[in-house]
PDB file of C-alpha atoms in Angstrom:
ATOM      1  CA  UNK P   1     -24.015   6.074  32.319  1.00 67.00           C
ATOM      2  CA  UNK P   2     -24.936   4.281  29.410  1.00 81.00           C
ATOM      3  CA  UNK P   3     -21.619   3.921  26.643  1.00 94.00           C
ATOM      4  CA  UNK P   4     -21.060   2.119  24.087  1.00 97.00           C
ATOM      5  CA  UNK P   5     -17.638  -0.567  25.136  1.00 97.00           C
ATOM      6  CA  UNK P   6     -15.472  -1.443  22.829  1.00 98.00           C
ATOM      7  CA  UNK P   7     -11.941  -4.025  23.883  1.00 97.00           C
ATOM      8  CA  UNK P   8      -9.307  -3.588  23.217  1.00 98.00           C
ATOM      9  CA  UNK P   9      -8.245  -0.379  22.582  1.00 97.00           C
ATOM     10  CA  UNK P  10      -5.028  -0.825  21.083  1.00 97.00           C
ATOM     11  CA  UNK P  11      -3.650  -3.517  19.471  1.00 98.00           C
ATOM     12  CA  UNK P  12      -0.721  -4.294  17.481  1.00 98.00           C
ATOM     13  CA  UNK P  13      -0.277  -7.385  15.549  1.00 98.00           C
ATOM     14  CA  UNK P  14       2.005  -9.401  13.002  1.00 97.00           C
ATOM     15  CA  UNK P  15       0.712  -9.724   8.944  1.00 97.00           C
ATOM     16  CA  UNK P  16      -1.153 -12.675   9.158  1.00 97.00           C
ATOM     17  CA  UNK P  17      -2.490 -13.342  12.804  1.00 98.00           C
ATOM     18  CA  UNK P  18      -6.142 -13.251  13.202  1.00 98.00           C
ATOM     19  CA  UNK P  19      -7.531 -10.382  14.781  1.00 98.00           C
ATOM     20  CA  UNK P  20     -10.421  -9.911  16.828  1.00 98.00           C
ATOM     21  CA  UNK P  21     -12.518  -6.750  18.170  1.00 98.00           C
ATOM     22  CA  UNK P  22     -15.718  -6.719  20.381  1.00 98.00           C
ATOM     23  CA  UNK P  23     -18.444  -4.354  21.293  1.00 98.00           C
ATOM     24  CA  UNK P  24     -20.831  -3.988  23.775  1.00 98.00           C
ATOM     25  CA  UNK P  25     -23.843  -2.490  22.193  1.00 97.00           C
ATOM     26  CA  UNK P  26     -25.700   0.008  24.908  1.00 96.00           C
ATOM     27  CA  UNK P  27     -28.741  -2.117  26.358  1.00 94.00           C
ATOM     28  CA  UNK P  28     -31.979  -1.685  24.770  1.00 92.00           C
ATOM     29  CA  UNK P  29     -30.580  -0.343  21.213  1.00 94.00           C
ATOM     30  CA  UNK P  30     -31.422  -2.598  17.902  1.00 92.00           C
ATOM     31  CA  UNK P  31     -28.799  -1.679  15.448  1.00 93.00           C
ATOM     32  CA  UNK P  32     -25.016  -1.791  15.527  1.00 96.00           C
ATOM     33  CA  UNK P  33     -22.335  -0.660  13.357  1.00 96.00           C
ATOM     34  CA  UNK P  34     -18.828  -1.153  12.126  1.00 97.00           C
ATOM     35  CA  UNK P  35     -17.155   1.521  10.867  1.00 97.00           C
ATOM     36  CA  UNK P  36     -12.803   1.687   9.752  1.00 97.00           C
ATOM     37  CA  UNK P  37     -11.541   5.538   9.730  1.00 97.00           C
ATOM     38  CA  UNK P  38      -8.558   5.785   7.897  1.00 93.00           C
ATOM     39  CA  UNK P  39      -6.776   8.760   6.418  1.00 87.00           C
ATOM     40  CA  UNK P  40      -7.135   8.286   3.056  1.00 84.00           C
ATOM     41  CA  UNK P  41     -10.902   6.905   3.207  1.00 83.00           C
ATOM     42  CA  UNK P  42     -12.837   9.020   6.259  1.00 88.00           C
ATOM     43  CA  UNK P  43     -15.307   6.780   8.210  1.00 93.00           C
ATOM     44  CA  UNK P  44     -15.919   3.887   5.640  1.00 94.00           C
ATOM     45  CA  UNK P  45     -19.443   1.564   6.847  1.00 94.00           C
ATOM     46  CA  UNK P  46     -17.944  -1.926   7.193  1.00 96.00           C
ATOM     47  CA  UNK P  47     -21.308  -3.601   8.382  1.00 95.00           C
ATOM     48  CA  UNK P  48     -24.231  -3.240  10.128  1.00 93.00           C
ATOM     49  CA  UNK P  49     -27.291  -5.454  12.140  1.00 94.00           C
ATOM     50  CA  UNK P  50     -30.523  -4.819  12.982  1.00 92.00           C
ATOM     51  CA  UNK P  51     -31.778  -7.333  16.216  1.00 92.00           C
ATOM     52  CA  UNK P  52     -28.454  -9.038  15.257  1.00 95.00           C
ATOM     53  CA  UNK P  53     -28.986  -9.851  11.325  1.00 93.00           C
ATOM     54  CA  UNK P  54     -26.949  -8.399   8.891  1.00 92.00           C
ATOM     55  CA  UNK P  55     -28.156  -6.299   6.812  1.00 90.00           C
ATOM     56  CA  UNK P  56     -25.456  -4.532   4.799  1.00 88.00           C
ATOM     57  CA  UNK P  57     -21.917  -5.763   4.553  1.00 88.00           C
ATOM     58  CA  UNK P  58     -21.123  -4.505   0.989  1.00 88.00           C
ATOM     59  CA  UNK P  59     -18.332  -2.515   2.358  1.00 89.00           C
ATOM     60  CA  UNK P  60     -16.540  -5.106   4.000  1.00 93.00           C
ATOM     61  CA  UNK P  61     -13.628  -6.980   2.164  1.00 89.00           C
ATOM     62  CA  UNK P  62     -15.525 -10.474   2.501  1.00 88.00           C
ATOM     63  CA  UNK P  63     -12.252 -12.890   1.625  1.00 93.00           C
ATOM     64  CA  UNK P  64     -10.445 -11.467   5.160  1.00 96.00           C
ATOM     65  CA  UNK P  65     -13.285  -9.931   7.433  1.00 97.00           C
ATOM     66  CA  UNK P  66     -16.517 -11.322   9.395  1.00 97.00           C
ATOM     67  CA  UNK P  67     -18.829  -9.630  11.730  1.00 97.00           C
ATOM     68  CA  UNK P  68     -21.741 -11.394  13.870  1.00 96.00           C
ATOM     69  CA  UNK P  69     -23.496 -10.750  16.749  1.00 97.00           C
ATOM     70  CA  UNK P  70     -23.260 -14.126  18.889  1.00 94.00           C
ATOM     71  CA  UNK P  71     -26.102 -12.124  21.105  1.00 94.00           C
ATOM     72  CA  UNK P  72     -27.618  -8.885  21.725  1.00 93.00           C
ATOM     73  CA  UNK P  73     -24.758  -7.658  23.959  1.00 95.00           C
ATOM     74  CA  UNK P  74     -21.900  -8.910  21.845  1.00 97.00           C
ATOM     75  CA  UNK P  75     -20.461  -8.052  18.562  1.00 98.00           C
ATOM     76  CA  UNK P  76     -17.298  -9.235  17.108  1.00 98.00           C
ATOM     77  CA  UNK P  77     -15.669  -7.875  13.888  1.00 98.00           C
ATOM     78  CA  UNK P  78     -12.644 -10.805  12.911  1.00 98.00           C
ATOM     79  CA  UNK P  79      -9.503  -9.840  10.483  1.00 98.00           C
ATOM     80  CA  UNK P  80      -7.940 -13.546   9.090  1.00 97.00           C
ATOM     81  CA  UNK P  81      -5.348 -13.251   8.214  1.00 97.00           C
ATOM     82  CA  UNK P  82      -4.432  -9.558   9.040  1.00 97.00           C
ATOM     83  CA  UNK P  83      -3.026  -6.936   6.590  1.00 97.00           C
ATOM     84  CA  UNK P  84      -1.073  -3.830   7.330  1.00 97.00           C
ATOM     85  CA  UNK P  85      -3.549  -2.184   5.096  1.00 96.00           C
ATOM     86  CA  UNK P  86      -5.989  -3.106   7.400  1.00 97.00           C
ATOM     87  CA  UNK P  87      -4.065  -0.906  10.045  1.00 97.00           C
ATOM     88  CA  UNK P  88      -6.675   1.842  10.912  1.00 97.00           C
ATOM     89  CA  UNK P  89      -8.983   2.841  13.924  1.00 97.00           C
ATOM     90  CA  UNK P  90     -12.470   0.777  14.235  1.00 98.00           C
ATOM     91  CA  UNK P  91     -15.526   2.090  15.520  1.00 98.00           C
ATOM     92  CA  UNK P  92     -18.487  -0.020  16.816  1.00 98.00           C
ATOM     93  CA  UNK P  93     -21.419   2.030  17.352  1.00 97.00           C
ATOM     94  CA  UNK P  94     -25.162   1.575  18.373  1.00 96.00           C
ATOM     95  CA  UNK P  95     -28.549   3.069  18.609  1.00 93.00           C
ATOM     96  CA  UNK P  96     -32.426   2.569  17.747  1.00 90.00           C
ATOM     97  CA  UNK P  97     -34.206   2.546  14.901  1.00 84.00           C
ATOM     98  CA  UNK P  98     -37.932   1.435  14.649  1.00 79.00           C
ATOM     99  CA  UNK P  99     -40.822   2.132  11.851  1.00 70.00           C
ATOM    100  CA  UNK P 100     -44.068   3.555  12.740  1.00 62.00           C
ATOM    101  CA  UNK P 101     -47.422   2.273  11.573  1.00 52.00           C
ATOM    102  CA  UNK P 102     -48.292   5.759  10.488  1.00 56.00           C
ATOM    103  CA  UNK P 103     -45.278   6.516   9.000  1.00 54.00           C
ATOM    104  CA  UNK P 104     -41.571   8.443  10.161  1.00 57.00           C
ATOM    105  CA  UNK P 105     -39.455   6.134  12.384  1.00 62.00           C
ATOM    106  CA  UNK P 106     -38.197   6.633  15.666  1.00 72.00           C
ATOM    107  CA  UNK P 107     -34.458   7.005  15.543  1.00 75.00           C
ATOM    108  CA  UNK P 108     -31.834   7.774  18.332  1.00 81.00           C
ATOM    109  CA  UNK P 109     -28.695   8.934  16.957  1.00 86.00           C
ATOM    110  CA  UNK P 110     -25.539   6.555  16.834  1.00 92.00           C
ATOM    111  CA  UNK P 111     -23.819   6.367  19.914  1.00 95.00           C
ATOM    112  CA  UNK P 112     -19.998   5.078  19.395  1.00 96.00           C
ATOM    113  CA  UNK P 113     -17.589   3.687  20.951  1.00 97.00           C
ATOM    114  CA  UNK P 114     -13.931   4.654  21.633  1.00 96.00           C
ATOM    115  CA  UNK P 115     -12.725   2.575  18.907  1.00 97.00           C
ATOM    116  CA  UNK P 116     -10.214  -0.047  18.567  1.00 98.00           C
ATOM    117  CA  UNK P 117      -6.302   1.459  16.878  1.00 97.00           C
ATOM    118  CA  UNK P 118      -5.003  -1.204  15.003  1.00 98.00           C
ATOM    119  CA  UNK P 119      -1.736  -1.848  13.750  1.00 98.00           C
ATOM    120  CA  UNK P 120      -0.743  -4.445  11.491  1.00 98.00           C
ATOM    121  CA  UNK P 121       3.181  -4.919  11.030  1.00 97.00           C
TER     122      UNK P 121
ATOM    123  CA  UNK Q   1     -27.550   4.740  -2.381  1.00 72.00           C
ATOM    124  CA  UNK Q   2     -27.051   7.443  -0.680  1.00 81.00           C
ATOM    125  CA  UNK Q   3     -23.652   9.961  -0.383  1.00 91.00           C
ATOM    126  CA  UNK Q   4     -22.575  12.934   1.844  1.00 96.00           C
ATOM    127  CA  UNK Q   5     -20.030  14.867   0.568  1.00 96.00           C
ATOM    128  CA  UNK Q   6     -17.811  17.513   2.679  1.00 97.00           C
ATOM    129  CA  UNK Q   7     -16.524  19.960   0.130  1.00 95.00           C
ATOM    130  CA  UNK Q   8     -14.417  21.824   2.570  1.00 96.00           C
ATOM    131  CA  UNK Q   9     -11.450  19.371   4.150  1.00 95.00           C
ATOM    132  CA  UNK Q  10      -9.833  21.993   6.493  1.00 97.00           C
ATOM    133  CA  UNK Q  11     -11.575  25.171   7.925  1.00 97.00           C
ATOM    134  CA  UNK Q  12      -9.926  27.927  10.412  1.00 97.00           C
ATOM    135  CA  UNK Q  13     -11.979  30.471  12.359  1.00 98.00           C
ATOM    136  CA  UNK Q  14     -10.491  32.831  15.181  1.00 98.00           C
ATOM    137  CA  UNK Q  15     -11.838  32.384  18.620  1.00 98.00           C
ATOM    138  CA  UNK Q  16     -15.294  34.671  19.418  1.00 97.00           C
ATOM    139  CA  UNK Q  17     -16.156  34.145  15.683  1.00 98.00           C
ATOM    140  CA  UNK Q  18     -18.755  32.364  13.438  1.00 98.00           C
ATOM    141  CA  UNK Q  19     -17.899  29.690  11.044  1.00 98.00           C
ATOM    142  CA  UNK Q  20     -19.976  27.831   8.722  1.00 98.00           C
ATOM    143  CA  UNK Q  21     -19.502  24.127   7.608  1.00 98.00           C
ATOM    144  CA  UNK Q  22     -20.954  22.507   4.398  1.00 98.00           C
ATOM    145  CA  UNK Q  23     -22.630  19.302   3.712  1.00 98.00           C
ATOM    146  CA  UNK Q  24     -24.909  18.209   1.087  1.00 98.00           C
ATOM    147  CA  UNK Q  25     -26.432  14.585   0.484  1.00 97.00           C
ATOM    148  CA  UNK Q  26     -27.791  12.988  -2.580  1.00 94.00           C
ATOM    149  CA  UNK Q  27     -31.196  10.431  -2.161  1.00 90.00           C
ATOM    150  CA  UNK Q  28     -34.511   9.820  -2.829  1.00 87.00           C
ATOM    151  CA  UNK Q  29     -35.698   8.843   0.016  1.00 85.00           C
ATOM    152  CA  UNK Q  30     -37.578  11.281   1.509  1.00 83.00           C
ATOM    153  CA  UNK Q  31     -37.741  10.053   5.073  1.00 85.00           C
ATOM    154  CA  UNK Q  32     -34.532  11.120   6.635  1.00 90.00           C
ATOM    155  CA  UNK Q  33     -32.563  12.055   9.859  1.00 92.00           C
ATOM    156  CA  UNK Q  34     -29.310  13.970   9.499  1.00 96.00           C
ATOM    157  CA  UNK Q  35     -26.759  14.617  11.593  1.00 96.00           C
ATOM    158  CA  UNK Q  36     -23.648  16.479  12.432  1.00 98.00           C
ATOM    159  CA  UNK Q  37     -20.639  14.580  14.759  1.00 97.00           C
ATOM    160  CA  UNK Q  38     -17.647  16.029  16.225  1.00 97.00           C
ATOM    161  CA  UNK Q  39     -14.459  14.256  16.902  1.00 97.00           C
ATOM    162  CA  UNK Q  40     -12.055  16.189  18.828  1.00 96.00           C
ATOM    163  CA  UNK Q  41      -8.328  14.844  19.261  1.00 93.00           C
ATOM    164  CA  UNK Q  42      -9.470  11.916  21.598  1.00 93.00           C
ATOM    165  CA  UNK Q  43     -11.421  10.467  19.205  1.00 92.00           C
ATOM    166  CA  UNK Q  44     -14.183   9.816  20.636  1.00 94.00           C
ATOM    167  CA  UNK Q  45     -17.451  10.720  18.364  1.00 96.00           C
ATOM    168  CA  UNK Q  46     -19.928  13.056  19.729  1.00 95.00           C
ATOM    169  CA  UNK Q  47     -23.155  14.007  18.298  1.00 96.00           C
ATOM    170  CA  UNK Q  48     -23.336  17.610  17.703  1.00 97.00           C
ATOM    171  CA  UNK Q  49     -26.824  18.423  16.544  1.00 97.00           C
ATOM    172  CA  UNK Q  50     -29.615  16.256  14.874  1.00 95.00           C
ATOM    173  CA  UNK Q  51     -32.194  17.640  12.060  1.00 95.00           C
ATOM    174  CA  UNK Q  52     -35.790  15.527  10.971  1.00 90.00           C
ATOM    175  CA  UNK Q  53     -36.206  15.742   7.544  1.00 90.00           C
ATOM    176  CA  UNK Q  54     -40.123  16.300   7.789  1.00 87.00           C
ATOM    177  CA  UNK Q  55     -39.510  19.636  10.469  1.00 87.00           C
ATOM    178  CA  UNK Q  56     -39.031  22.512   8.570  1.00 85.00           C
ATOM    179  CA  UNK Q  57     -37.802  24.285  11.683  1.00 93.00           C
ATOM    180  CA  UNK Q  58     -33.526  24.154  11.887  1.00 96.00           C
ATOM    181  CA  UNK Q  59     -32.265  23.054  14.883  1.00 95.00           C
ATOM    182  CA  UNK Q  60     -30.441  24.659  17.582  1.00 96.00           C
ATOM    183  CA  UNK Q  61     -27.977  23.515  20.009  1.00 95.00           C
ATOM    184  CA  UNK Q  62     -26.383  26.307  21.998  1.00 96.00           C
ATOM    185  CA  UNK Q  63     -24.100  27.764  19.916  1.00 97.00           C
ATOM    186  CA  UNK Q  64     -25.023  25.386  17.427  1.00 98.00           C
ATOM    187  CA  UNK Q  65     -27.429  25.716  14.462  1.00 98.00           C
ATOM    188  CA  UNK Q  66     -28.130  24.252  10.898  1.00 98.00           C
ATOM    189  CA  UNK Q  67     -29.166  25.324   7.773  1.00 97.00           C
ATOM    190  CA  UNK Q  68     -31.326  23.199   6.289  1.00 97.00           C
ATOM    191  CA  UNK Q  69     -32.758  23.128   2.937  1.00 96.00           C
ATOM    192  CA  UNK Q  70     -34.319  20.304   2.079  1.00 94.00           C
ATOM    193  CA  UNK Q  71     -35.096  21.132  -1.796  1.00 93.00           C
ATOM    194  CA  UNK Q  72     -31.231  21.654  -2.134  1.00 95.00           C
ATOM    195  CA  UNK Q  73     -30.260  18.724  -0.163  1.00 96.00           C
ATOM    196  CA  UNK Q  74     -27.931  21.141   1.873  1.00 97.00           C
ATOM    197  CA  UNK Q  75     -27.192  20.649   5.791  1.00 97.00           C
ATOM    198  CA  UNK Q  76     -24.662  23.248   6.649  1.00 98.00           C
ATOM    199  CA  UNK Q  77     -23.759  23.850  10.463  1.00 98.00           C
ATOM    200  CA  UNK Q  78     -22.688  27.024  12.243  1.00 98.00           C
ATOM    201  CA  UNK Q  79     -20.836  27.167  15.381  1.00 98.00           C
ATOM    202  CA  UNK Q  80     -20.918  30.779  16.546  1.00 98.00           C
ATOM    203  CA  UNK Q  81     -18.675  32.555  19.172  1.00 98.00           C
ATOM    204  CA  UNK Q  82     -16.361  29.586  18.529  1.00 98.00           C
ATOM    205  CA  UNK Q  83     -14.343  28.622  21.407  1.00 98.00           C
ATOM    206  CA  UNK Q  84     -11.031  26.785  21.581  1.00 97.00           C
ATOM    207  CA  UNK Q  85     -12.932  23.013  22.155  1.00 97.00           C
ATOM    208  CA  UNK Q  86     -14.689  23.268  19.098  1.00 98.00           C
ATOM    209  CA  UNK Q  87     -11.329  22.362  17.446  1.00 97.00           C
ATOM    210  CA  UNK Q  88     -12.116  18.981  16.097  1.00 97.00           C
ATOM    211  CA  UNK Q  89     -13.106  16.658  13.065  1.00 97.00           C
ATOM    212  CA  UNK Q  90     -16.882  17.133  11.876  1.00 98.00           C
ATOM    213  CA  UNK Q  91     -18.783  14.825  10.030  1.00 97.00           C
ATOM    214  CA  UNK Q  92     -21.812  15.395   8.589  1.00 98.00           C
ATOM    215  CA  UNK Q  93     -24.102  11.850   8.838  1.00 96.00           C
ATOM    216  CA  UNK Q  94     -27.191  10.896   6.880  1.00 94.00           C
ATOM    217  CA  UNK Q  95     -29.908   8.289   7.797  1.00 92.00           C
ATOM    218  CA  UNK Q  96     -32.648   7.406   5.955  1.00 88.00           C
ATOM    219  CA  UNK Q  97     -36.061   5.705   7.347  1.00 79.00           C
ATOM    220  CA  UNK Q  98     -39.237   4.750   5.810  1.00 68.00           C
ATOM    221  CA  UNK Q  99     -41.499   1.942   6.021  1.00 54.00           C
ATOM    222  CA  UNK Q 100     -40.712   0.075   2.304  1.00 60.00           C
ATOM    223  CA  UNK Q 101     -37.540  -1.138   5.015  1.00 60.00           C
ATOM    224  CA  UNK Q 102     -35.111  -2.388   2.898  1.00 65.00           C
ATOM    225  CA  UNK Q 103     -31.051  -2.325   3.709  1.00 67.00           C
ATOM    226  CA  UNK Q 104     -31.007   1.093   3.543  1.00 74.00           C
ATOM    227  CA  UNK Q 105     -33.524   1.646   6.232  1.00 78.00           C
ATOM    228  CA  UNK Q 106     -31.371   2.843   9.283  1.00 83.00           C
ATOM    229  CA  UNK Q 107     -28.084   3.120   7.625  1.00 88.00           C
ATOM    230  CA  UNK Q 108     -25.892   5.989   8.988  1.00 91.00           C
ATOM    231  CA  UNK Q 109     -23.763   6.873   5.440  1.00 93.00           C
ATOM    232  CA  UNK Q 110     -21.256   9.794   6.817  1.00 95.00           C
ATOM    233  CA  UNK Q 111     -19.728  12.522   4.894  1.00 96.00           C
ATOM    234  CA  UNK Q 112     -15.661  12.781   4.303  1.00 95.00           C
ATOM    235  CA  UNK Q 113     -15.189  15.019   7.340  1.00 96.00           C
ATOM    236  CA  UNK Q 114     -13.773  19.024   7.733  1.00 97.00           C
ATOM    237  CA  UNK Q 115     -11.280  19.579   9.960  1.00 97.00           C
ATOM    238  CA  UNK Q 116     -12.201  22.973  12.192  1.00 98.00           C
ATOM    239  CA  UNK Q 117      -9.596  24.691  13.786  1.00 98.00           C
ATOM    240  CA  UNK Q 118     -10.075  27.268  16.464  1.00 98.00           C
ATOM    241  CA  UNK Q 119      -7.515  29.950  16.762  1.00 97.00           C
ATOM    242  CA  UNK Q 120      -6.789  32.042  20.012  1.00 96.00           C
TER     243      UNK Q 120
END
């Protein structure tokens, strides 16, 4: 049963320690995301790669936060130094996305994790 | 860029009966997938229902259907004979594809989310 993996699932940290989540992408899908679901701001698009490069991290606060994908069955989204504004619930998510010569795409939808609750005292 | 907007935050239906949830999107692209997710209490995302842009046909899922109108840039879904799971967060999820690639190309931009509850 292919899921997307996400560690941990809780965590609860002091302002000002580094924080770090991973993701295991399902094997076989090309694109992963980062998404924060707060309250206040719905499901907010932190970053996301395409065969590991970045493509889009506009909505990432870029002083504090850093995603990569060290390889194609890890991706890390760090938090230095940590906020309790950046308490919230992160989702990693993948799937596959591909152009066709002729036009259209082949898309799966996103497939997500269980997302990481973080707390940030 | 694109945007999904949700205009209704809460929605209430009684169990057995139909209920109908809004989304439209703004873009130009014209090569699109959209989508509609549930997230029940768990949290856990789960695709509901997924629409091609280019199929004029609405999809079905069981007791799940859209509405699609492409000129209007509406994607509303209906849950009929709603049933006391269905009470959840749904988003409403847009993804754009074509080949000009770009940053957009693959990006899954997601609506502010309507909270459904089911009633016995």
């Amino acid at each position: 049963d292919a899921r997307v993996t996400q560690t941990p699932r809780h965590k609860v940290t002091e302002m000002g320690q580094e924080v770090t989540m991973r993701c295991q992408p399902i094997l076989g899908h090309n694109t992963v995301f980062w998404y924060r679901q707060t309250m206040m701001q719905g499901l907010e698009l932190l970053a996301y790669f395409r065969n590991r490069a970045p493509l889009d991290d506009s909505g990432m606060p870029k002083d504090r936060f850093s995603a990569e994908m060290p390889d194609a069955t890890l991706a890390t989204l760090k938090i230095q130094p940590s906020e309790p504004r950046d308490s919230a619930v992160y989702f990693c998510a993948s799937g596959f996305v591909s152009k066709q010569s002729r036009g259209g795409g082949l898309v799966t939808e996103a497939f997500f994790g269980q997302g990481t609750r973080l707390t940030v005292v | 860029a694109q945007t999904v907007t949700q205009s209704q935050p809460e929605m209430s239906v009684q169990e057995a009966e139909t209920v109908t949830l809004s989304c439209t999107y703004d873009t130009s692209e014209s090569n699109y997938y959209l989508f509609w997710y549930k997230q029940p209490p768990s949290r856990q995302m789960i695709l509901v229902i997924r629409q091609e842009a280019y199929k004029q046909q609405n999809a079905t899922e069981n007791r799940f259907s859209v509405n699609f109108q492409k000129a209007a840039k509406s994607f509303s879904l209906k849950i009929s004979d709603s049933q006391l799971g269905d009470t959840a967060m749904y988003f409403c999820a847009f993804m754009p594809y074509n080949n000009a690639g770009g940053t957009s190309y693959g990006k899954l931009t997601f609506g502010q989310g309507t909270i459904l509850t089911v009633h016995p």
